[in-house]
Coordinates of C-alpha atoms and ligand atoms in Angstrom, one line a residue:
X1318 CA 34.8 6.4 60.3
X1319 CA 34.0 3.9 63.3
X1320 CA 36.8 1.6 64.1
X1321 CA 35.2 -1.9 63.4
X1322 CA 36.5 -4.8 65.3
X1323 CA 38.2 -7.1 62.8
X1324 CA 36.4 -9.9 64.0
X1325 CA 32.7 -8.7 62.7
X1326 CA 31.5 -9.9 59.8
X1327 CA 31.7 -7.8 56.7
X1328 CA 28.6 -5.9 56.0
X1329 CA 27.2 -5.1 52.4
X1330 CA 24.1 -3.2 51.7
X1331 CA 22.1 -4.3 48.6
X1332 CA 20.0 -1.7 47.3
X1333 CA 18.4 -2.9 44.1
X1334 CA 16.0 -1.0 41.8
X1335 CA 12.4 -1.5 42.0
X1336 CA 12.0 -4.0 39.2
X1337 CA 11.6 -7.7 39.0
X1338 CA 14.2 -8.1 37.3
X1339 CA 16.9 -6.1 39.4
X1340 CA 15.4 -7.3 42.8
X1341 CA 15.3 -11.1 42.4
X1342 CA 19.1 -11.3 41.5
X1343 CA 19.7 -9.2 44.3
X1344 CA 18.0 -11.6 46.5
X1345 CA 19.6 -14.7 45.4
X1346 CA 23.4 -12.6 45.2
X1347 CA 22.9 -11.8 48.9
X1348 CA 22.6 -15.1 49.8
X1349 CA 25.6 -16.4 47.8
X1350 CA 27.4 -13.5 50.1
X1351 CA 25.5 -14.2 53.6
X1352 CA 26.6 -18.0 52.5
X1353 CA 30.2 -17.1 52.7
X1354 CA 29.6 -15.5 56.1
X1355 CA 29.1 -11.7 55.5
X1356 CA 25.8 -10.0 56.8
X1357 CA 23.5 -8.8 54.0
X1358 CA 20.9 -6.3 54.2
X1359 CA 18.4 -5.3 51.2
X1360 CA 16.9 -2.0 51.3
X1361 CA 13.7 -1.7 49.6
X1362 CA 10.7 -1.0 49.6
X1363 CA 6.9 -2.9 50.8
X1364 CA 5.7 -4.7 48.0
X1365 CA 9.6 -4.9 46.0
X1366 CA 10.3 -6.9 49.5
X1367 CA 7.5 -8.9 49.6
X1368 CA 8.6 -10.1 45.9
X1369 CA 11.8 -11.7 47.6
X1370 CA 10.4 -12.8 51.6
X1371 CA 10.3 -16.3 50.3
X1372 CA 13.5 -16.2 48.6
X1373 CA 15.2 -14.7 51.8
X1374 CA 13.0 -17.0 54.1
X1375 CA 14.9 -19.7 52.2
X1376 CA 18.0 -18.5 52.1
X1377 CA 18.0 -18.1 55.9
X1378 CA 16.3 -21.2 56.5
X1379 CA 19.0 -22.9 54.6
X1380 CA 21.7 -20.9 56.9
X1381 CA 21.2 -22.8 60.1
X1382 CA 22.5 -26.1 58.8
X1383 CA 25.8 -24.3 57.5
X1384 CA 28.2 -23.6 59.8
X1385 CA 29.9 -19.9 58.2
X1386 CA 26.2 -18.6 56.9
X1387 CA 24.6 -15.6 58.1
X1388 CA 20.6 -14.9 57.9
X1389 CA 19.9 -11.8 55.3
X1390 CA 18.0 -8.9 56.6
X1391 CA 15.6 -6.8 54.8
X1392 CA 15.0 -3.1 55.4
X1393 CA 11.6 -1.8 54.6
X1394 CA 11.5 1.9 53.7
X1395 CA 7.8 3.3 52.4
X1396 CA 7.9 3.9 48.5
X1397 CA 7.7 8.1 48.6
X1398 CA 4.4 9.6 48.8
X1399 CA 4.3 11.0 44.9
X1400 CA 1.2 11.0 44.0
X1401 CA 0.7 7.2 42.5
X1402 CA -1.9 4.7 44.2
X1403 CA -0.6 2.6 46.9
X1404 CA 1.5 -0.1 46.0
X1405 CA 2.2 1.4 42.7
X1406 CA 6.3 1.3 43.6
X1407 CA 7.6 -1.4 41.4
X1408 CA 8.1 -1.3 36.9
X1409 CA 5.6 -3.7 36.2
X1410 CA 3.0 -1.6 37.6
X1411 CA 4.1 1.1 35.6
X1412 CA 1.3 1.6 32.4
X1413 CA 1.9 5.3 31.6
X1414 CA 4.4 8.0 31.1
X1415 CA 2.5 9.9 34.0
X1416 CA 3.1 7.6 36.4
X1417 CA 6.3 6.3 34.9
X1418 CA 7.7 10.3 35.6
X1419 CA 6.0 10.0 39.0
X1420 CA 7.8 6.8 40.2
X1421 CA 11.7 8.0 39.0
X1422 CA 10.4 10.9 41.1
X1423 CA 9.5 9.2 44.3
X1424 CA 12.9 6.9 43.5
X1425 CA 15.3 9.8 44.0
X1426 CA 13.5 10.7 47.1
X1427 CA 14.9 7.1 48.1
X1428 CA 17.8 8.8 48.5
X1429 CA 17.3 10.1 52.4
X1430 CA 16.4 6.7 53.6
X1431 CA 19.8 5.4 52.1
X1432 CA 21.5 8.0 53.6
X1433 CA 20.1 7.3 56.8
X1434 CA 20.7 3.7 56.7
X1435 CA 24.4 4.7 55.8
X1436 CA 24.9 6.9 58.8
X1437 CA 23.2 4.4 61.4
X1438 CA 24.5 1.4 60.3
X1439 CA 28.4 2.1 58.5
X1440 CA 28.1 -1.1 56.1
X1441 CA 31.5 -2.0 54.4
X1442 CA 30.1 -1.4 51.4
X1443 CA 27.1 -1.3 49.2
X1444 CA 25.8 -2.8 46.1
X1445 CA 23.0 -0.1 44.9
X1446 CA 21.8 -0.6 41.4
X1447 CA 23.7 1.5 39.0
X1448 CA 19.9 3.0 38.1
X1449 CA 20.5 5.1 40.9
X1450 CA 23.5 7.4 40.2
X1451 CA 23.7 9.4 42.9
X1452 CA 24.3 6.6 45.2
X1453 CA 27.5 7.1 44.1
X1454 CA 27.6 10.7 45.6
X1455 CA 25.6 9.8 49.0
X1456 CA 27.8 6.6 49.6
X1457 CA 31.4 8.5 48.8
X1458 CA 30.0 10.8 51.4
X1459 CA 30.0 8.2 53.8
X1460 CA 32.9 7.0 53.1
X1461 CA 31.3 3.4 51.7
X1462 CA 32.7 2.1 48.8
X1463 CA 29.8 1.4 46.2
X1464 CA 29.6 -1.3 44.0
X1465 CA 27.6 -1.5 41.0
X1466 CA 24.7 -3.7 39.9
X1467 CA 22.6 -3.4 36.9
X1468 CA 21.7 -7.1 36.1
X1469 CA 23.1 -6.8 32.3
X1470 CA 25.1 -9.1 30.6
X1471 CA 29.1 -7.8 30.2
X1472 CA 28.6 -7.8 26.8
X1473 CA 25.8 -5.6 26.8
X1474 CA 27.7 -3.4 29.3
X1475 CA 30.0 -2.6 26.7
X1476 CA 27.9 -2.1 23.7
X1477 CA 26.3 0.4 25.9
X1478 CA 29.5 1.8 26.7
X1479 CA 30.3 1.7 22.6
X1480 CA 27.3 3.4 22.1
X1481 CA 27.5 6.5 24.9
X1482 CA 31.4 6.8 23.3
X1483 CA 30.5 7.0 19.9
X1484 CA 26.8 7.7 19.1
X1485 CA 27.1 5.8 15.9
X1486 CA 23.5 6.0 15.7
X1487 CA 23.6 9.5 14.7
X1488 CA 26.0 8.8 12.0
X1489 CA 24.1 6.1 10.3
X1490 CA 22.0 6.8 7.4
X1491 CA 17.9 7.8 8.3
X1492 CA 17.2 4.4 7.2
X1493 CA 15.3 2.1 9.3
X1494 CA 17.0 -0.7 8.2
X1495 CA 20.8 0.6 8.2
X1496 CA 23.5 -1.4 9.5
X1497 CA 24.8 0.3 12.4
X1498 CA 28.4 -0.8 13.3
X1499 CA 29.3 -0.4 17.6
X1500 CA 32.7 0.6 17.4
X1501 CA 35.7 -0.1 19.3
X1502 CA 34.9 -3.6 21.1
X1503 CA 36.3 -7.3 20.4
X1504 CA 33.6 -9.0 18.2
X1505 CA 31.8 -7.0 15.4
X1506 CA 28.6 -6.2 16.4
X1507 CA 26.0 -4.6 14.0
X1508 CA 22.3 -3.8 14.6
X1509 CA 19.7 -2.4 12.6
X1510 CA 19.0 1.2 13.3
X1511 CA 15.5 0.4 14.0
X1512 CA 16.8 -2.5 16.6
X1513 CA 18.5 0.7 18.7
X1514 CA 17.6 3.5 21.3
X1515 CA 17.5 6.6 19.1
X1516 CA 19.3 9.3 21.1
X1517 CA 17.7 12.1 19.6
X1518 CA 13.9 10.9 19.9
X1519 CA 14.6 10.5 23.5
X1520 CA 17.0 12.9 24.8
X1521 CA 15.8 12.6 28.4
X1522 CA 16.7 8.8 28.7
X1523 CA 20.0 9.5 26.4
X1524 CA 21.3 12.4 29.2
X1525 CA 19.8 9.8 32.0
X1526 CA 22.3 6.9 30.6
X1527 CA 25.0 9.0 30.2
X1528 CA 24.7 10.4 33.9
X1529 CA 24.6 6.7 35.0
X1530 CA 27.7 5.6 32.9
X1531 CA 29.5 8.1 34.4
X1532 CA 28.8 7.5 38.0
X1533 CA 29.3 3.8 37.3
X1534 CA 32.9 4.9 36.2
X1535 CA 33.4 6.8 39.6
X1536 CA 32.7 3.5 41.8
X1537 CA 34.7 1.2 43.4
X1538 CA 33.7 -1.5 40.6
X1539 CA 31.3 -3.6 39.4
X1540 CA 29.1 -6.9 40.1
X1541 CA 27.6 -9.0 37.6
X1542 CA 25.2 -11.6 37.3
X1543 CA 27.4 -14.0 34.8
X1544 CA 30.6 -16.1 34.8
X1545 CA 33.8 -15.9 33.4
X1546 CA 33.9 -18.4 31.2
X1547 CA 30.4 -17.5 29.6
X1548 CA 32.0 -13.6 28.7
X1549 CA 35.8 -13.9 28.4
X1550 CA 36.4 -11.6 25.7
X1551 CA 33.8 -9.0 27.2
X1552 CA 35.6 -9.2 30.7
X1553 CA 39.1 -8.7 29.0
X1554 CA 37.7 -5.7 27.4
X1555 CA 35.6 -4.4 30.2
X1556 CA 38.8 -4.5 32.5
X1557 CA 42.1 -4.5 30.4
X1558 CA 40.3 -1.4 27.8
X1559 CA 37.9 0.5 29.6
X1560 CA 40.0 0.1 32.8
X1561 CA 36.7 -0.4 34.9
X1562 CA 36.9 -3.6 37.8
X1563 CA 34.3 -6.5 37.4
X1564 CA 33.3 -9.6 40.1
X1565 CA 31.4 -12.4 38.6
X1566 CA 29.5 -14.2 40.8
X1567 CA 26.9 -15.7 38.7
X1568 CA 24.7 -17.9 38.1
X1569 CA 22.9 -16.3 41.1
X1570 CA 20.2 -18.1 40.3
X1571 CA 21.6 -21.3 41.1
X1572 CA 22.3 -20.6 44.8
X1573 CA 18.4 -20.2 45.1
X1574 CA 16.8 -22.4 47.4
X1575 CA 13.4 -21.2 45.9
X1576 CA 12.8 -22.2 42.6
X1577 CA 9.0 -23.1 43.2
X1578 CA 8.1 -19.3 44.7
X1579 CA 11.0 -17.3 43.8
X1580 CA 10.1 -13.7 43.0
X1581 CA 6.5 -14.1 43.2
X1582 CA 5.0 -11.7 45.5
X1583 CA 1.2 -12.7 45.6
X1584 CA 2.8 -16.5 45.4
X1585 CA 2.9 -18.2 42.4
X1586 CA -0.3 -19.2 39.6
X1587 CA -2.4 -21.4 41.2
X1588 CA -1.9 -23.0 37.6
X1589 CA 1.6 -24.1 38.4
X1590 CA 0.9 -27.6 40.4
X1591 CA -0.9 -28.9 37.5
X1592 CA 1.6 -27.3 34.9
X1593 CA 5.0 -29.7 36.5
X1594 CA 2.0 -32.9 36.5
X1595 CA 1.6 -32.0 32.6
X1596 CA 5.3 -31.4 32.2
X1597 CA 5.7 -35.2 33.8
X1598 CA 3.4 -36.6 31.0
X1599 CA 5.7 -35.1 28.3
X1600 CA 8.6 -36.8 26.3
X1601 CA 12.2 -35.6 27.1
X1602 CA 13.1 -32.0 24.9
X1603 CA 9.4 -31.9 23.6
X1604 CA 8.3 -28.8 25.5
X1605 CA 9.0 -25.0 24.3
X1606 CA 8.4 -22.7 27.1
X1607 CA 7.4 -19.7 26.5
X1608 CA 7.6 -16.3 28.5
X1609 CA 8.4 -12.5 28.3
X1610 CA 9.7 -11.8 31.1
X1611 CA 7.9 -8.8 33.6
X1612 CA 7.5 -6.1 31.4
X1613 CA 6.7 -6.9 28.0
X1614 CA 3.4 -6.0 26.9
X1615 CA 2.2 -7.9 23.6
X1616 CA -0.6 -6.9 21.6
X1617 CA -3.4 -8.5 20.3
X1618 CA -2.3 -8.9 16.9
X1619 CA 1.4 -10.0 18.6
X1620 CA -0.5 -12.6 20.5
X1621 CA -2.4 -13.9 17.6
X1622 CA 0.7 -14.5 15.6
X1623 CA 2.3 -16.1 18.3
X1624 CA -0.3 -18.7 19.5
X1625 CA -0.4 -19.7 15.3
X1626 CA 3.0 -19.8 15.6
X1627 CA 2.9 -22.8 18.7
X1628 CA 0.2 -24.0 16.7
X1629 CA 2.2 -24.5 13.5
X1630 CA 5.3 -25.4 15.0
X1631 CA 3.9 -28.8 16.3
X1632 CA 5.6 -28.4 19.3
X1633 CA 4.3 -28.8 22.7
X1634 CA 4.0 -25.7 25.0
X1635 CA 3.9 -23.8 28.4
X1636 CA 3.1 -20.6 27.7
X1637 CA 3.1 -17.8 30.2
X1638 CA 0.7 -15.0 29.2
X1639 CA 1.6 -11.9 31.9
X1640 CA 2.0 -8.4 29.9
X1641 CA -1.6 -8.3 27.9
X1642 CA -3.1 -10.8 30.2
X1643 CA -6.3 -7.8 30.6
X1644 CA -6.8 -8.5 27.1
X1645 CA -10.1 -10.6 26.2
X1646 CA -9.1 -14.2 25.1
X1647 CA -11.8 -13.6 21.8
X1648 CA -9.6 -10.4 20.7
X1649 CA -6.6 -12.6 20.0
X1650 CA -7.0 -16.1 20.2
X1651 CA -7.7 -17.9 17.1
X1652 CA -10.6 -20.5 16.7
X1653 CA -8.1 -23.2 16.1
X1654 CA -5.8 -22.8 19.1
X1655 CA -8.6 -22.4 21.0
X1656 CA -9.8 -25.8 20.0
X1657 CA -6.1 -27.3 20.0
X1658 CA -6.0 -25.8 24.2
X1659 CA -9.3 -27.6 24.7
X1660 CA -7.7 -30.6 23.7
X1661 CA -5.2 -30.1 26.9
X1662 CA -2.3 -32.3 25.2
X1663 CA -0.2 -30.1 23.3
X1664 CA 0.1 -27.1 25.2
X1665 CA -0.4 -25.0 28.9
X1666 CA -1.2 -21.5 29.7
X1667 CA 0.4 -19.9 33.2
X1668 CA -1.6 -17.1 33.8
X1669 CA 0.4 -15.2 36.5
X1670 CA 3.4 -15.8 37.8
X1671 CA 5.8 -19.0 37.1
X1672 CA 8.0 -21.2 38.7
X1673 CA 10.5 -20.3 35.9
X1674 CA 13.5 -22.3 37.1
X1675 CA 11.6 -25.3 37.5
X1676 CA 9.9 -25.1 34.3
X1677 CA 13.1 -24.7 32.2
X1678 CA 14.9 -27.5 34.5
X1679 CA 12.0 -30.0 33.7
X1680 CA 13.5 -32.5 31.6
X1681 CA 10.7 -32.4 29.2
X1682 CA 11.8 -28.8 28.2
X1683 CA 14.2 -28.5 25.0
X1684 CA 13.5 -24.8 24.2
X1685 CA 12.7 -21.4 25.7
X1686 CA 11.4 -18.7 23.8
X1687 CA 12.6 -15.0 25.5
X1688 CA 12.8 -11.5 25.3
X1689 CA 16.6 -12.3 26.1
X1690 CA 16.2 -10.2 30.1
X1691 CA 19.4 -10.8 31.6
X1692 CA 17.8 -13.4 34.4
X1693 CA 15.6 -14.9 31.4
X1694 CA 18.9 -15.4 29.6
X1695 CA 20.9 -16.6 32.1
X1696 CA 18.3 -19.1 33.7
X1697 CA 18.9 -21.0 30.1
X1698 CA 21.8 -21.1 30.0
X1699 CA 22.1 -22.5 33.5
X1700 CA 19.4 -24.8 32.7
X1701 CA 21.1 -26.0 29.5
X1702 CA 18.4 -24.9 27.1
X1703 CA 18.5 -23.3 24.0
X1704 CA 16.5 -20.0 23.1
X1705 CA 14.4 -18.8 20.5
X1706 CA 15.3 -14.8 20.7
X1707 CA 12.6 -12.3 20.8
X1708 CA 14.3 -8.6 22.2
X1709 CA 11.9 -6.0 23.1
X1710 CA 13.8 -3.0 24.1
X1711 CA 16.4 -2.2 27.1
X1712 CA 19.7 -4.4 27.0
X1713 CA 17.5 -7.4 25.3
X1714 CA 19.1 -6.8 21.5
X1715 CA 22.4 -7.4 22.8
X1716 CA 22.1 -10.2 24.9
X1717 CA 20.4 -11.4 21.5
X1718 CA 23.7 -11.2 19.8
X1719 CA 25.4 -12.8 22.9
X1720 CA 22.7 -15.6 22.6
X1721 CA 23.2 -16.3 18.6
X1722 CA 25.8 -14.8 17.3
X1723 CA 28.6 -15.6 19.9
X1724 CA 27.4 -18.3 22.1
X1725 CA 25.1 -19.8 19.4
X1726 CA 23.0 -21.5 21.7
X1727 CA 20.0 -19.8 20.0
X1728 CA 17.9 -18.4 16.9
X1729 CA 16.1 -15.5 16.5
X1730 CA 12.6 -14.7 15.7
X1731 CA 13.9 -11.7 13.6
X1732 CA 12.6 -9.1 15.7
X1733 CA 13.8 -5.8 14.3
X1734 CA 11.3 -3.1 16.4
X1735 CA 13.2 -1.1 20.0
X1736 CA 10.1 -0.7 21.7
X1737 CA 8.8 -0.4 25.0
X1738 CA 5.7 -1.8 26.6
X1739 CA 4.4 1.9 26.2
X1740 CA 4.9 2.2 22.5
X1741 CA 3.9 0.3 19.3
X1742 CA 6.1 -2.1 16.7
X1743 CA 5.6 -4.4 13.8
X1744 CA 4.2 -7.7 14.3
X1745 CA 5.7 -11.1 13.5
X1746 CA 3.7 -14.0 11.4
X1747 CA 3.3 -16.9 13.4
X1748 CA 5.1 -18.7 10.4
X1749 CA 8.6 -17.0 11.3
X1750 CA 7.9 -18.0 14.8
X1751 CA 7.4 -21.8 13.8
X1752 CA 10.2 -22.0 11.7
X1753 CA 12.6 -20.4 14.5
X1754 CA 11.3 -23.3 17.0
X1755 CA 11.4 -25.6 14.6
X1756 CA 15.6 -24.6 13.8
X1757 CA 16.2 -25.2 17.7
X1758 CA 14.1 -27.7 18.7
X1759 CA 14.5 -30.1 15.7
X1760 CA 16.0 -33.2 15.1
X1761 CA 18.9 -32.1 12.4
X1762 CA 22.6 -31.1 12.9
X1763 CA 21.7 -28.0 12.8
X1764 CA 19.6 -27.9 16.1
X1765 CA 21.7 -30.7 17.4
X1766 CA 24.6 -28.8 17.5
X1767 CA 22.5 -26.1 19.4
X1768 CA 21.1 -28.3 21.5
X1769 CA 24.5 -29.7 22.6
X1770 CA 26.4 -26.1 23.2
X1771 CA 23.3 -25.5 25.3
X1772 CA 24.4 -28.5 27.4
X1773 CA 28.2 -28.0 27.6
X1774 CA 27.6 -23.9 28.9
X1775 CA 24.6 -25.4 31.6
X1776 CA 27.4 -27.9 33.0
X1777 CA 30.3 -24.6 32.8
X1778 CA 27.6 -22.4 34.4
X1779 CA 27.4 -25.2 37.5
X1780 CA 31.0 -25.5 37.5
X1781 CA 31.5 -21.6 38.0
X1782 CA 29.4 -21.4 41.2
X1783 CA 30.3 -24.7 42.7
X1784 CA 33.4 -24.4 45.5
X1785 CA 36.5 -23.7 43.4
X1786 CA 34.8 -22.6 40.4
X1787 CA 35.5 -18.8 39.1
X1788 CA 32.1 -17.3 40.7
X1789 CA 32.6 -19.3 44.1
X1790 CA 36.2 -17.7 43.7
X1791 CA 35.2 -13.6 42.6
X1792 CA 33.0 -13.7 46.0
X1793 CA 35.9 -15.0 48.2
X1794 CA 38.3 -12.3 46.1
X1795 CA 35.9 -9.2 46.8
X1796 CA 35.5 -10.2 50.5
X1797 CA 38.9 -10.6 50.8
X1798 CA 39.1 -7.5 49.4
X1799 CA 36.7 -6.0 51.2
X1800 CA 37.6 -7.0 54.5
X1801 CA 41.9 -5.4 53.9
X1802 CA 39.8 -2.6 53.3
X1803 CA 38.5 -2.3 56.5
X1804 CA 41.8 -3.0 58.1
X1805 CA 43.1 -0.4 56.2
X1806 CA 40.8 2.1 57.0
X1807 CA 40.9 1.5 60.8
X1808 CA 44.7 1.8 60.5
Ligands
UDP1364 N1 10.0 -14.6 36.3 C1 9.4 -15.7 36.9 N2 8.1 -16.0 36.6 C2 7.4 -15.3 35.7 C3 8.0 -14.1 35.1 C4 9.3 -13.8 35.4 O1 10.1 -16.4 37.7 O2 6.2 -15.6 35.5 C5 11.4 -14.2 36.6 C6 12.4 -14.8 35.7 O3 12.8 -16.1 36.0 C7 13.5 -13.8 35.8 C8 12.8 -12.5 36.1 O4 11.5 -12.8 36.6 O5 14.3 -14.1 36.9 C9 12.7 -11.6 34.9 O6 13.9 -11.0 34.6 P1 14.4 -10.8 33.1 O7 15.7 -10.1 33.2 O8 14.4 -12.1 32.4 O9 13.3 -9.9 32.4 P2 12.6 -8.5 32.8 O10 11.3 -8.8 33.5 O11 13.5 -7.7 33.7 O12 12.3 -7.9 31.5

């Protein structure tokens, strides 16, 4: 390997997956880095970078008034040539299994690019999402060390890692409604079957996790987008049990200096000016926002239920209508919510893209209803607002149990389907989603003492990334690290 003068900065290499929801944590972790002086590069592709320009222009903007900070590069490499339409190269444009094959496809051909961008530039290290397993091959071969990122929640982490040991899925009874105990980790955590990836009915994604589990074990460690007081016991078990090495750096959200653009590639709704003038007209706690994230798909039937359910809850509401947003107002929307939306007091639809941080950090905002994503998740917390829980598939049942069960900063809407956006599940009355509103955003104990945990982790979550807090700290420890590593190598 090149002898790097000492005096360089460190270099890291962020190469997150195509999604949303991997990309825009990526964007604002490289500028917590690049704040702390190391030179960050994300490699990606056109229309995944154009989903973080702003929050890189901001970023870098922000860098000239602070004297260590670096500006944060972004490598464009064309999304393979595999047969989808152009600018097909990112999840949420994914809406069948064709094209879903065709895209994994054209992301393994990412590989050469990477490798090429390994052998001209000889980074210090890389963070490539842990979706892309043989990064771990191609980066040993360099000589990199590679650091993992998947934008889960520790917790979840090791329920997956409970469930790849053990399979206890294929143990418990047929049952759709079995208790299904994840062995071996600190808290108890049971789902129902019908709440979990079956590993039989999708053998392909089962052999796919397992690969990436175990090329996550072969790398130098692993980043997360969390903090360690949110995850303690996960952490302890994470490192001390499974022996793997973890760097909190999270919030990442709150080092964004883009809250009114970030992620939104096509800029944000042209609904979102008037949506903070309605928040401003709204009492303090007396908003539920609603949202789903960048890959949930709801039905019509599902978005029936669910606009009865704002309805009956008396709440007001910002509600962000993206997955189904194709689908014909008169298939789902009942005569009475249409009337109560004529009204324009009690609630707002976002078609599009949302400011989401500065929703949920609008004082008028006492609730979030979420599919529990990771960044979803996390935003609440750092905003201080409790959740109503709606999991869809992927990591969201988990961080569900984080949310409730553990943290109990939130109550769920009962949702008992694991379904993608590509398959069907069973659809919840708008009565159940009332009541779960009403049990967070009331004014009894109960929802008090939710409300006030919120609080208490928002102010913890600040603390963490703020100069001495155990985030600002994991950055400075891994590029520390990092940087004896060099001198080490060059030895
Ligand atoms: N997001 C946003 N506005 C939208 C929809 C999503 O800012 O209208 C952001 C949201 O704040 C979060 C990310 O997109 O940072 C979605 O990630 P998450 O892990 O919550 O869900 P996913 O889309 O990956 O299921």
């Amino acid at each position: 390997m090149a002898i790097k003068d000492e005096q360089q900065p460190l270099h890291i290499l962020f190469f997150p997956f195509l999604a949303p929801g991997h990309l825009i944590p990526i964007a604002d972790m490289a500028a917590l880095f690049a704040a702390r002086g190391v030179k960050c590069t994300i490699l990606t592709t056109p229309v995944n970078a154009q989903a973080i320009r702003s929050a890189v222009d901001r970023a870098n903007d922000a860098s000239h008034s602070t004297e260590d900070a670096l500006a944060i590069d972004i490598a464009v490499v064309p999304f393979p040539d595999v047969g989808l339409p152009p600018g097909v190269e990112s999840g949420p444009a994914l809406n069948s299994m064709d094209d879903r094959e065709k895209f994994f496809h054209g992301v393994r051909l990412l590989r050469e690019p990477f490798d090429r961008f390994l052998a001209e530039n000889r980074p210090d290290a890389v963070v490539s999402d842990s979706f892309f397993e043989w990064a771990a091959a191609a980066a040993a071969e360099h000589g990199v060390p590679r650091m993992v990122f998947l934008g889960s929640s520790l917790f979840s982490r090791t329920c997956i890692d409970s469930m790849l040991r053990y399979n206890p899925v294929e143990a418990a009874p047929e049952d759709p409604d079995a208790l299904v105990l994840l062995p071996g980790l600190p808290h108890r955590v049971e789902l129902r079957r019908s709440q979990m990836k079956e590993p039989k009915k999708q053998p392909e994604d089962w052999a796919f996790l397992q690969r990436v589990n175990a090329a996550d074990q072969r790398s130098y460690g692993e980043v997360f987008n969390s903090f360690h007081e949110l995850e303690r016991d996960s952490l302890e078990h994470y490192t001390t049990t499974l022996g793997r090495r973890a760097w909190l750096v999270g919030p990442v959200v709150l080092a964004s200096k883009d809250a009114a653009t970030r992620g939104a590639g096509n800029g944000p709704s042209p609904d979102t000016d008037g949506c903070q003038q309605w928040l401003d007209t709204k009492p303090e706690g007396s908003v539920v926002y609603v949202s789903f994230g960048t890959l949930s798909h709801f039905l019509p039937p599902e978005l029936r239920e669910l606009a009865r359910g704002l309805d009956m809850s008396g709440k007001n509401f910002v509600w962000v209508i993206g997955g189904g947003a194709d689908t014909e107002e008169s298939e789902w929307m009942p005569d009475r919510f249409a009337e109560l939306m004529a009204r324009g007091d009690r609630g707002f639809i976002i078609r599009g893209w949302a400011p989401q941080m500065l929703i949920l950090t609008h004082p008028a905002v006492g609730g979030f209803v979420t599919h529990c994503g990771w960044n979803s998740t996390l935003e609440a917390v750092s905003a201080g607002v409790p959740m109503v829980t709606w999991p869809r598939c992927a990591d969201q049942f988990y961080n569900e149990k984080l949310v409730v069960e553990l943290l109990k900063v939130g109550v769920g809407v009962g949702s008992m389907d694991y379904a993608s956006k590509l398959e069907t599940r069973r659809v919840i009355g708008g009565e159940v989603i009332a009541e779960a509103i009403g049990r967070v955003m009331g004014d009894n104990e109960y929802a008090e003492a939710i409300q006030e945990k919120a609080k208490a982790l928002g102010e913890k979550a600040r603390r963490a990334v703020a100069k001495g807090g155990s985030s600002y700290d994991d950055v400075g420890r891994l590029v520390d690290e990092l940087m004896a590593r060099r001198s080490s190598v060059n030895v």
